[in-house]
Amino acid sequence: MGGDFHCPIMEESLKFILQCTSQEEGNGARDGASSSTKILSFPSLPATVAEVKARIEKECQIPEPLQAILFGSVILESSTELKSLRLRSGDTLTVRYHSTAQCKELDEGMAWIQYLLETFQRLGVPLSYSMQQQDDTIFQALESIREEDNFMTRLAFDYSLPWLEPRVSANKVYFIQKKGLEKLLELHTCLVSCQWHALPLELQLLQGQILMVIWNLAETFQLRREILKRGGLEKCIQSLVQVRIVPELLEENDKDDMVTIWECIRSSVGALANLCELPETHLTLATNREAIEQLMSIATTKTFDLKSIQAVAVLLLVLSYTSETHPYLIQSKVVESMMNLSYLNEDEFYFIGYVEEIQPILMNYHRATFFAHLFLISTDLLSTEQILLINDCISQFLAMATTEELIDAELKEHYIWETFIPYVRLFYQPPIPSTSPILSMPDFDVLQRDCLYVNLMALHNMLSRENHRTILKRQELLDYITCLPWHLSGDLVESGRELVRLFQFDSQINLQPPSLSNMAKAIVAKNYCGLERVLKEPVIELYQNIQR
């Protein structure tokens, strides 16, 4: 996917012959490349490559970070001076790019965000109902918020979805490059300066839409780290702990308020679930007692819809990816709360006119996978009562769900996962010490097998999609999948082989036998120290450290 165009060097203009092979640029044609010609005139030869990129961005809607300008086969730095290339008439620069973006539309929207931000700053913070008495201009600006087709909605959906589309990726790069994300987060800071219930409905809606934008922007680890370094994680946590349903609201059955709260809560939790796939975020949220208590309240009080509870289950699942969070989750009674998930069913939320398709299988699946991570990694931290609860949940899930149903449900919800290390490592956990009292627990082996099977179902579900197989290969985990059947036993062996077959029939992967080094690492991981450590250390050093 992508394209290039050539620009013969002329005295006052550069002639671009555009050639792009992406489906988007080629109007749906997968075979062949679309071509067009464009001449950009300059008062004089541009001084640097950066000037050329800026002009191309303006005229051709190709974000600067996505442009690679070549002279011959050499990629030029943005700071390169064109005169240093000693260009002659007829020489050609090649501009390669992945996709165009909707730059003009995004520019208009960012100008609107800037206008709102300046208005808030002029009114001062904290914002409240009293601002209506100070200045009506803000409400004139917010009239469009109630409309379905406003910029925030377009930014969250039209410009940020579907994931994996070249133009969508280009939109996100452009929005961040042009400081749109910074402005969005500044706007959020203004909104959380006042208690949620003191905000006018329009500003409550705006906060929910900002969180939805953050959720949908967070497509890849790279984009998530851009959000993270600008304080996006803290913003989402702020909204999570601030937005609450008060008893008066439940008594009034206020349609607009309930829907607004649901959307804000779900968006904050969904954004956090995406951001918390990054390992460096786990402890920040897990150690925030107020945030965890709010998540448990959402999950168990039967005041939210299934989508919100499902988002909570996903967030807790990604928090369980690292063992460092497990003590905090277990101490916070998350195990007990996850066994008592409660949500408004279809009949109960008809009264506010808010109906969505319900797929409880996903909520149950994410809960069971969360329990599998806790049990297989931190068995020694769990009480007997908690282990019995986990056993009940896992047994019920396996009795009602199939891998095929999970694949179908996640496809409908468009789930995309960015890391598979936490799932693969569960199969390479070192054995529990023979002196551990947990081994004498009745049916311990059965529960351990069931948790591994849930994890196999999870991997089979996720790796049924080509983009996930590509991510797993990029994370250098493919050899450990290939070795997996050798480290399983009983009926799990065949399930492990089925995982390997997903890659055997993928023409893009070109499955090869595992390297001797990785085969050795798999053995060391399974018998001594776990997968995470062997991924970080050379196998010889690892063996020497273990021997010491």
Coordinates of C-alpha atoms in Angstrom, one line a residue:
M1 CA 0.0 0.0 0.0
G2 CA 1.4 3.4 -0.8
G3 CA 2.7 5.2 -3.8
D4 CA 5.2 7.6 -5.2
F5 CA 5.5 10.4 -7.7
H6 CA 8.4 11.9 -9.6
C7 CA 9.3 15.5 -10.0
P8 CA 11.7 16.5 -12.9
I9 CA 13.6 19.6 -11.7
M10 CA 12.8 22.8 -13.5
E11 CA 13.9 26.4 -12.8
E12 CA 10.7 27.6 -11.2
S13 CA 8.5 24.6 -10.8
L14 CA 8.5 21.0 -10.0
K15 CA 6.5 18.6 -12.1
F16 CA 5.0 15.7 -10.2
I17 CA 3.9 12.5 -11.9
L18 CA 1.8 10.9 -9.1
Q19 CA 1.8 7.1 -8.9
C20 CA 0.0 5.5 -6.0
T21 CA -0.7 1.8 -5.6
S22 CA -3.0 1.9 -2.5
Q23 CA -6.6 0.8 -3.0
E24 CA -7.8 4.1 -1.6
E25 CA -5.9 6.2 -4.1
G26 CA -6.7 3.9 -7.0
N27 CA -10.5 4.1 -6.5
G28 CA -10.7 0.5 -5.4
A29 CA -8.5 -1.0 -8.0
R30 CA -6.2 -3.5 -6.5
D31 CA -4.2 -4.2 -9.6
G32 CA -2.1 -1.5 -11.3
A33 CA -1.3 2.0 -10.1
S34 CA -3.3 5.2 -10.6
S35 CA -1.4 8.1 -12.1
S36 CA -1.8 11.9 -12.4
T37 CA 0.4 14.8 -13.1
K38 CA 0.7 18.0 -11.0
I39 CA 3.0 21.0 -11.4
L40 CA 3.9 23.0 -8.3
S41 CA 5.4 26.5 -9.0
F42 CA 7.9 28.1 -6.7
P43 CA 9.2 31.7 -6.8
S44 CA 12.6 30.1 -6.8
L45 CA 14.0 26.7 -6.1
P46 CA 13.1 25.7 -2.5
A47 CA 15.9 26.0 -0.1
T48 CA 15.3 22.7 1.8
V49 CA 13.5 19.4 1.4
A50 CA 11.3 20.5 4.3
E51 CA 9.9 23.4 2.1
V52 CA 9.1 20.9 -0.7
K53 CA 7.3 18.6 1.8
A54 CA 5.3 21.5 3.2
R55 CA 4.1 22.5 -0.3
I56 CA 3.3 18.9 -1.2
E57 CA 1.2 18.6 2.0
K58 CA -0.7 21.7 1.1
E59 CA -1.3 20.9 -2.5
C60 CA -1.6 17.1 -2.5
Q61 CA -3.0 16.4 1.0
I62 CA -0.1 14.1 2.0
P63 CA 1.1 14.7 5.6
E64 CA 4.7 15.6 5.9
P65 CA 5.7 12.7 8.2
L66 CA 4.3 10.3 5.6
Q67 CA 6.5 11.6 2.8
A68 CA 9.8 10.1 1.8
I69 CA 11.7 12.2 -0.8
L70 CA 14.4 10.4 -2.7
F71 CA 17.2 11.6 -5.0
G72 CA 18.0 8.4 -6.9
S73 CA 17.9 5.7 -4.2
V74 CA 18.9 8.0 -1.3
I75 CA 16.2 9.2 1.1
L76 CA 16.7 12.9 1.8
E77 CA 16.5 14.4 5.3
S78 CA 14.0 17.3 5.7
S79 CA 17.0 19.6 6.5
T80 CA 18.8 18.8 3.3
E81 CA 19.5 21.8 1.2
L82 CA 18.5 21.3 -2.4
K83 CA 21.5 23.3 -3.7
S84 CA 23.8 20.7 -2.1
L85 CA 22.3 18.1 -4.5
R86 CA 23.7 20.0 -7.5
L87 CA 20.5 19.4 -9.4
R88 CA 20.4 19.8 -13.1
S89 CA 17.6 20.3 -15.5
G90 CA 15.8 16.9 -16.0
D91 CA 16.9 15.5 -12.7
T92 CA 14.1 13.8 -10.8
L93 CA 13.1 13.6 -7.2
T94 CA 10.8 10.8 -6.1
V95 CA 8.2 11.3 -3.4
R96 CA 6.9 8.1 -1.8
Y97 CA 3.9 8.2 0.4
H98 CA 1.4 5.8 2.0
S99 CA -1.8 7.7 1.6
T100 CA -3.4 11.1 1.4
A101 CA -5.3 12.6 4.4
Q102 CA -8.4 14.7 4.7
C103 CA -6.2 17.7 5.6
K104 CA -8.6 20.5 4.7
E105 CA -11.5 19.0 6.7
L106 CA -9.2 18.4 9.7
D107 CA -7.9 22.0 9.5
E108 CA -11.4 23.4 9.7
G109 CA -12.2 21.2 12.7
M110 CA -9.0 22.1 14.5
A111 CA -9.8 25.8 14.0
W112 CA -13.2 25.1 15.7
I113 CA -11.4 23.4 18.6
Q114 CA -9.1 26.3 18.9
Y115 CA -12.1 28.7 19.0
L116 CA -13.7 26.7 21.8
L117 CA -10.5 26.6 23.7
E118 CA -9.9 30.4 23.4
T119 CA -13.6 31.0 24.5
F120 CA -13.1 28.8 27.6
Q121 CA -9.9 30.5 28.5
R122 CA -11.4 33.9 28.1
L123 CA -14.3 32.9 30.4
G124 CA -11.9 31.5 32.9
V125 CA -12.1 28.2 34.8
P126 CA -13.7 26.4 36.5
L127 CA -16.6 26.3 34.1
S128 CA -20.1 26.1 35.4
Y129 CA -23.7 27.1 34.8
S130 CA -22.7 30.6 35.7
M131 CA -20.8 30.9 32.5
Q132 CA -24.1 31.1 30.7
Q133 CA -24.7 34.4 32.5
Q134 CA -21.2 35.6 31.6
D135 CA -21.2 34.9 27.9
D136 CA -23.7 33.4 25.5
T137 CA -21.2 33.0 22.7
I138 CA -20.0 29.6 24.0
F139 CA -23.5 28.2 23.7
Q140 CA -23.8 29.5 20.1
A141 CA -20.5 27.7 19.4
L142 CA -21.9 24.5 21.0
E143 CA -25.2 24.4 19.3
S144 CA -23.8 21.8 16.8
I145 CA -22.8 19.5 19.6
R146 CA -26.3 18.1 19.8
E147 CA -26.3 17.4 16.1
E148 CA -25.3 14.0 14.9
D149 CA -23.0 15.4 12.2
N150 CA -20.7 17.7 14.2
F151 CA -16.9 17.9 13.9
M152 CA -16.1 15.9 17.1
T153 CA -18.4 13.1 15.9
R154 CA -16.7 13.1 12.4
L155 CA -13.3 13.2 14.0
A156 CA -14.1 10.2 16.2
F157 CA -15.7 8.1 13.5
D158 CA -15.4 9.4 9.9
Y159 CA -11.7 10.5 10.2
S160 CA -10.6 7.9 12.8
L161 CA -12.4 4.7 11.7
P162 CA -12.2 2.0 10.4
W163 CA -8.8 1.1 11.8
L164 CA -6.2 -0.3 9.4
E165 CA -7.3 1.9 6.6
P166 CA -4.4 3.9 5.0
R167 CA -6.3 7.2 4.8
V168 CA -7.5 6.8 8.5
S169 CA -3.9 6.3 9.6
A170 CA -2.8 9.4 7.6
N171 CA -5.6 11.4 9.2
K172 CA -4.3 10.6 12.6
V173 CA -0.7 11.4 11.8
Y174 CA -1.8 14.7 10.4
F175 CA -4.1 15.6 13.4
I176 CA -1.2 14.9 15.8
Q177 CA 1.4 16.6 13.7
K178 CA -0.7 19.8 13.6
K179 CA -1.1 19.9 17.4
G180 CA -4.7 18.8 17.2
L181 CA -4.3 16.4 20.0
E182 CA -2.7 19.0 22.3
K183 CA -5.6 21.3 21.7
L184 CA -8.1 18.5 22.3
L185 CA -6.5 17.6 25.7
E186 CA -6.4 21.3 26.7
L187 CA -10.1 21.5 26.0
H188 CA -10.6 18.4 28.2
T189 CA -8.6 20.2 31.0
C190 CA -11.1 23.1 30.9
L191 CA -14.1 20.7 31.1
V192 CA -12.8 18.7 34.1
S193 CA -12.1 21.9 36.0
C194 CA -15.7 21.8 37.1
Q195 CA -17.7 19.0 38.7
W196 CA -19.5 16.9 36.0
H197 CA -23.0 17.7 37.2
A198 CA -22.3 21.4 37.3
L199 CA -21.6 21.4 33.5
P200 CA -24.3 22.2 31.0
L201 CA -25.4 19.2 29.0
E202 CA -23.6 20.4 25.9
L203 CA -20.3 20.4 27.7
Q204 CA -21.0 17.0 29.1
L205 CA -21.6 15.8 25.6
L206 CA -18.4 17.5 24.5
Q207 CA -16.3 15.7 27.2
G208 CA -17.7 12.4 26.1
Q209 CA -16.9 13.1 22.5
I210 CA -13.3 14.1 23.3
L211 CA -12.9 10.8 25.1
M212 CA -14.3 9.0 22.1
V213 CA -11.8 10.7 19.8
I214 CA -8.9 9.6 22.1
W215 CA -10.3 6.1 22.1
N216 CA -10.4 5.9 18.3
L217 CA -7.1 7.7 17.8
A218 CA -5.3 5.1 19.9
E219 CA -5.0 2.6 17.0
T220 CA -1.3 1.5 17.3
F221 CA 1.4 1.4 20.0
Q222 CA 3.0 4.4 18.2
L223 CA -0.1 6.5 18.3
R224 CA -0.8 5.4 21.9
R225 CA 2.6 6.6 23.0
E226 CA 1.9 10.0 21.3
I227 CA -1.3 10.2 23.4
L228 CA 0.6 9.0 26.5
K229 CA 3.4 11.5 26.4
R230 CA 0.8 14.3 26.1
G231 CA -0.9 13.3 29.3
G232 CA -3.8 11.4 27.7
L233 CA -3.8 8.6 30.2
E234 CA -4.2 11.0 33.1
K235 CA -7.1 12.8 31.3
C236 CA -9.0 9.6 30.8
I237 CA -8.5 8.6 34.5
Q238 CA -9.8 12.1 35.5
S239 CA -13.0 11.6 33.5
L240 CA -13.4 8.0 34.8
V241 CA -13.4 9.1 38.5
Q242 CA -15.3 12.3 38.0
V243 CA -18.4 11.1 36.0
R244 CA -20.9 9.5 38.3
I245 CA -24.6 8.6 38.4
V246 CA -26.3 10.3 41.3
P247 CA -29.5 8.8 42.9
E248 CA -31.5 11.8 41.8
L249 CA -30.7 11.1 38.2
L250 CA -31.9 7.5 38.5
E251 CA -35.2 8.6 40.1
E252 CA -35.8 11.1 37.3
N253 CA -35.0 8.7 34.5
D254 CA -33.6 11.6 32.5
K255 CA -32.9 10.2 29.0
D256 CA -30.3 12.8 27.9
D257 CA -28.3 12.7 31.1
M258 CA -28.2 8.9 31.3
V259 CA -27.1 8.5 27.7
T260 CA -24.5 11.2 28.1
I261 CA -23.1 9.6 31.3
W262 CA -23.0 6.1 29.6
E263 CA -21.2 7.5 26.6
C264 CA -18.7 9.4 28.7
I265 CA -18.0 6.4 31.0
R266 CA -17.7 3.9 28.2
S267 CA -15.4 6.2 26.2
S268 CA -13.1 6.8 29.1
V269 CA -12.9 3.1 29.9
G270 CA -12.5 2.2 26.2
A271 CA -9.7 4.7 25.8
L272 CA -8.0 3.4 28.9
A273 CA -8.2 -0.1 27.7
N274 CA -6.4 0.8 24.5
L275 CA -3.7 2.9 26.3
C276 CA -3.2 0.2 28.9
E277 CA -2.1 -2.4 26.4
L278 CA 1.2 -0.4 26.8
P279 CA 3.1 -2.1 29.6
E280 CA 4.3 1.2 31.0
T281 CA 0.8 2.3 31.9
H282 CA -0.4 -0.7 34.0
L283 CA 0.8 0.4 37.4
T284 CA -0.4 4.0 37.0
L285 CA -4.0 2.8 36.8
A286 CA -3.8 -0.3 39.0
T287 CA -2.5 1.7 41.9
N288 CA -5.1 4.4 41.6
R289 CA -7.6 3.2 44.2
E290 CA -10.3 5.7 43.3
A291 CA -10.2 4.6 39.6
I292 CA -10.4 0.9 40.5
E293 CA -13.3 1.5 42.9
Q294 CA -15.1 3.4 40.2
L295 CA -14.6 0.5 37.7
M296 CA -16.0 -2.0 40.3
S297 CA -18.9 0.3 40.9
I298 CA -19.7 0.5 37.2
A299 CA -19.4 -3.3 36.8
T300 CA -21.6 -4.3 39.7
T301 CA -24.3 -1.7 40.4
K302 CA -26.6 -2.4 37.5
T303 CA -26.8 1.2 36.4
F304 CA -24.9 0.9 33.1
D305 CA -25.5 -0.9 29.8
L306 CA -23.7 -4.0 28.7
K307 CA -21.3 -2.1 26.4
S308 CA -19.9 -0.2 29.4
I309 CA -19.5 -3.4 31.4
Q310 CA -17.8 -5.1 28.5
A311 CA -15.3 -2.2 28.2
V312 CA -14.5 -2.6 32.0
A313 CA -13.8 -6.3 31.4
V314 CA -11.4 -5.5 28.6
L315 CA -9.6 -2.9 30.7
L316 CA -9.2 -5.3 33.6
L317 CA -7.9 -7.9 31.2
V318 CA -5.2 -5.7 29.8
L319 CA -4.2 -4.7 33.4
S320 CA -3.7 -8.3 34.1
Y321 CA -1.0 -8.6 31.4
T322 CA 1.7 -7.9 33.9
S323 CA 2.2 -9.6 37.3
E324 CA 3.1 -6.3 39.0
T325 CA -0.5 -5.3 38.9
H326 CA -1.9 -8.5 40.4
P327 CA -1.4 -7.7 44.1
Y328 CA -3.3 -4.4 43.7
L329 CA -6.1 -6.1 41.7
I330 CA -6.5 -9.0 44.1
Q331 CA -6.4 -6.7 47.2
S332 CA -9.1 -4.5 45.6
K333 CA -11.5 -7.5 45.5
V334 CA -11.6 -7.3 41.7
V335 CA -12.0 -11.1 41.6
E336 CA -15.1 -11.0 43.7
S337 CA -16.5 -8.0 41.7
M338 CA -15.8 -9.7 38.4
M339 CA -18.0 -12.6 39.5
N340 CA -20.9 -10.2 40.0
L341 CA -21.0 -8.2 36.8
S342 CA -24.4 -6.6 36.5
Y343 CA -25.9 -4.5 33.7
L344 CA -29.2 -3.2 32.5
N345 CA -30.7 -5.7 30.1
E346 CA -32.5 -4.8 26.8
D347 CA -35.9 -4.3 28.4
E348 CA -34.6 -2.2 31.2
F349 CA -32.9 0.4 29.0
Y350 CA -35.6 0.7 26.4
F351 CA -37.2 3.3 28.6
I352 CA -34.6 5.8 27.6
G353 CA -34.6 4.9 24.0
Y354 CA -31.0 3.6 24.0
V355 CA -30.8 0.2 22.3
E356 CA -27.8 -1.6 21.0
E357 CA -27.1 -5.2 20.0
I358 CA -26.0 -7.2 23.0
Q359 CA -23.3 -9.8 22.9
P360 CA -22.7 -11.0 26.5
I361 CA -20.4 -13.8 25.2
L362 CA -17.6 -11.2 24.8
M363 CA -18.0 -9.9 28.3
N364 CA -17.8 -13.5 29.6
Y365 CA -14.9 -14.2 27.4
H366 CA -12.8 -11.2 28.5
R367 CA -13.7 -12.0 32.2
A368 CA -12.6 -15.7 31.8
T369 CA -9.3 -14.6 30.1
F370 CA -8.7 -12.1 32.9
F371 CA -9.1 -14.9 35.4
A372 CA -6.8 -17.2 33.4
H373 CA -4.0 -14.6 33.6
L374 CA -4.4 -14.1 37.3
F375 CA -4.5 -17.8 38.1
L376 CA -1.6 -19.0 35.8
I377 CA 0.7 -16.2 36.9
S378 CA -0.2 -15.4 40.5
T379 CA -1.7 -18.5 42.0
D380 CA 0.2 -18.0 45.2
L381 CA -1.5 -14.6 45.8
L382 CA -5.1 -16.0 45.5
S383 CA -7.1 -17.3 48.4
T384 CA -8.9 -20.6 48.3
E385 CA -12.2 -18.8 48.0
Q386 CA -11.0 -16.8 45.1
I387 CA -9.6 -19.8 43.3
L388 CA -13.0 -21.5 43.7
L389 CA -14.7 -18.4 42.2
I390 CA -12.3 -18.5 39.3
N391 CA -12.9 -22.2 38.8
D392 CA -16.7 -21.6 38.6
C393 CA -16.3 -18.8 36.1
I394 CA -13.9 -20.7 33.8
S395 CA -16.1 -23.8 33.9
Q396 CA -19.3 -21.9 33.1
F397 CA -17.6 -20.1 30.2
L398 CA -16.1 -23.3 28.6
A399 CA -19.6 -24.9 28.9
M400 CA -21.3 -22.2 26.9
A401 CA -18.7 -20.8 24.4
T402 CA -16.9 -22.0 21.3
T403 CA -13.9 -20.5 19.5
E404 CA -16.0 -19.9 16.4
E405 CA -18.6 -17.9 18.3
L406 CA -15.8 -15.7 19.8
I407 CA -14.3 -15.1 16.4
D408 CA -17.7 -14.0 15.0
A409 CA -18.4 -11.8 18.0
E410 CA -15.1 -10.0 18.0
L411 CA -15.3 -9.4 14.2
K412 CA -18.7 -7.8 14.6
E413 CA -17.2 -5.5 17.3
H414 CA -14.0 -4.8 15.2
Y415 CA -11.6 -5.7 18.0
I416 CA -8.0 -5.1 17.2
W417 CA -5.2 -6.1 19.7
E418 CA -1.7 -4.8 19.6
T419 CA 0.3 -7.2 21.8
F420 CA 0.4 -11.0 22.1
I421 CA 3.3 -11.4 24.5
P422 CA 1.0 -11.7 27.6
Y423 CA -0.9 -14.6 25.9
V424 CA 2.1 -16.5 24.6
R425 CA 4.0 -16.2 27.9
L426 CA 1.2 -18.1 29.8
F427 CA 2.3 -21.3 28.1
Y428 CA 5.9 -20.8 29.1
Q429 CA 5.3 -20.2 32.8
P430 CA 7.9 -22.1 34.9
P431 CA 6.5 -25.0 37.1
I432 CA 5.0 -24.2 40.5
P433 CA 7.5 -25.3 43.2
S434 CA 6.7 -28.9 44.4
T435 CA 6.5 -27.6 48.0
S436 CA 3.6 -25.2 47.2
P437 CA 0.4 -26.2 49.1
I438 CA -1.7 -25.1 46.1
L439 CA -0.7 -28.3 44.4
S440 CA -2.7 -30.3 46.9
M441 CA -5.9 -28.5 46.2
P442 CA -8.6 -30.8 44.7
D443 CA -8.8 -30.5 40.9
F444 CA -5.9 -28.1 40.7
D445 CA -4.6 -29.8 37.5
V446 CA -8.1 -29.5 35.9
L447 CA -8.3 -25.8 36.6
Q448 CA -4.8 -25.2 35.3
R449 CA -5.7 -27.1 32.1
D450 CA -8.9 -25.1 31.7
C451 CA -7.1 -21.8 32.1
L452 CA -4.6 -22.8 29.4
Y453 CA -7.5 -23.9 27.2
V454 CA -9.2 -20.5 27.6
N455 CA -5.9 -18.9 26.6
L456 CA -5.6 -21.1 23.5
M457 CA -9.2 -20.0 22.6
A458 CA -8.1 -16.4 23.0
L459 CA -5.1 -16.8 20.8
H460 CA -7.0 -18.8 18.2
N461 CA -9.7 -16.1 18.1
M462 CA -7.2 -13.2 17.7
L463 CA -4.8 -15.0 15.3
S464 CA -7.7 -15.9 12.9
R465 CA -7.2 -12.4 11.5
E466 CA -4.3 -11.6 9.2
N467 CA -3.3 -8.3 10.8
H468 CA -3.0 -10.0 14.2
R469 CA -0.7 -12.7 12.7
T470 CA 1.4 -9.9 11.2
I471 CA 1.7 -8.2 14.6
L472 CA 2.7 -11.5 16.4
K473 CA 5.4 -12.1 13.8
R474 CA 6.7 -8.5 14.2
Q475 CA 6.9 -9.1 18.0
E476 CA 9.2 -12.1 17.2
L477 CA 6.8 -14.6 18.8
L478 CA 6.2 -16.9 15.8
D479 CA 8.9 -19.4 16.8
Y480 CA 7.3 -19.7 20.3
I481 CA 4.0 -20.5 18.6
T482 CA 5.6 -23.1 16.5
C483 CA 7.3 -24.7 19.6
L484 CA 4.0 -24.6 21.6
P485 CA 2.7 -28.1 20.9
W486 CA 5.9 -29.5 22.3
H487 CA 5.2 -27.9 25.7
L488 CA 1.6 -28.8 26.0
S489 CA 0.1 -32.1 27.1
G490 CA -3.1 -34.1 26.7
D491 CA -5.9 -32.7 24.6
L492 CA -4.2 -29.2 24.5
V493 CA -1.6 -30.5 22.1
E494 CA -4.0 -30.6 19.2
S495 CA -5.2 -27.1 20.0
G496 CA -1.6 -25.9 19.9
R497 CA -1.2 -27.5 16.5
E498 CA -4.3 -25.7 15.2
L499 CA -2.6 -22.4 16.1
V500 CA 0.4 -23.4 14.1
R501 CA -1.7 -24.3 11.1
L502 CA -3.1 -20.7 11.1
F503 CA 0.3 -19.6 10.1
Q504 CA 1.1 -22.5 7.7
F505 CA -1.8 -21.5 5.4
D506 CA -0.9 -17.7 5.5
S507 CA 1.0 -16.9 2.3
Q508 CA 2.2 -13.6 3.8
I509 CA 4.0 -15.3 6.8
N510 CA 6.1 -17.9 5.1
L511 CA 6.4 -20.1 8.2
Q512 CA 9.8 -21.5 8.8
P513 CA 11.1 -24.0 11.4
P514 CA 12.0 -22.3 14.7
S515 CA 15.7 -21.3 15.1
L516 CA 17.8 -23.4 17.5
S517 CA 18.3 -20.3 19.7
N518 CA 14.6 -19.8 20.1
M519 CA 13.9 -23.5 20.7
A520 CA 16.5 -23.4 23.5
K521 CA 14.9 -20.2 24.9
A522 CA 11.5 -21.9 24.9
I523 CA 12.9 -24.7 27.0
V524 CA 14.6 -22.3 29.4
A525 CA 11.4 -20.3 29.7
K526 CA 9.2 -23.2 30.4
N527 CA 11.5 -24.9 32.9
Y528 CA 13.2 -22.0 34.6
C529 CA 12.3 -18.3 34.3
G530 CA 9.4 -17.6 32.0
L531 CA 9.1 -16.1 28.5
E532 CA 9.4 -12.4 29.4
R533 CA 12.9 -12.8 30.6
V534 CA 14.2 -14.9 27.7
L535 CA 12.9 -12.3 25.3
K536 CA 15.2 -9.7 26.9
E537 CA 18.4 -11.6 27.4
P538 CA 20.7 -13.6 25.0
V539 CA 20.3 -17.3 25.6
I540 CA 23.9 -17.9 26.6
E541 CA 23.9 -15.1 29.2
L542 CA 20.5 -16.3 30.4
Y543 CA 21.7 -19.8 30.9
Q544 CA 24.8 -18.6 32.8
N545 CA 22.7 -16.4 35.1
I546 CA 20.4 -19.3 35.8
Q547 CA 23.3 -21.6 36.7
R548 CA 24.6 -19.0 39.2

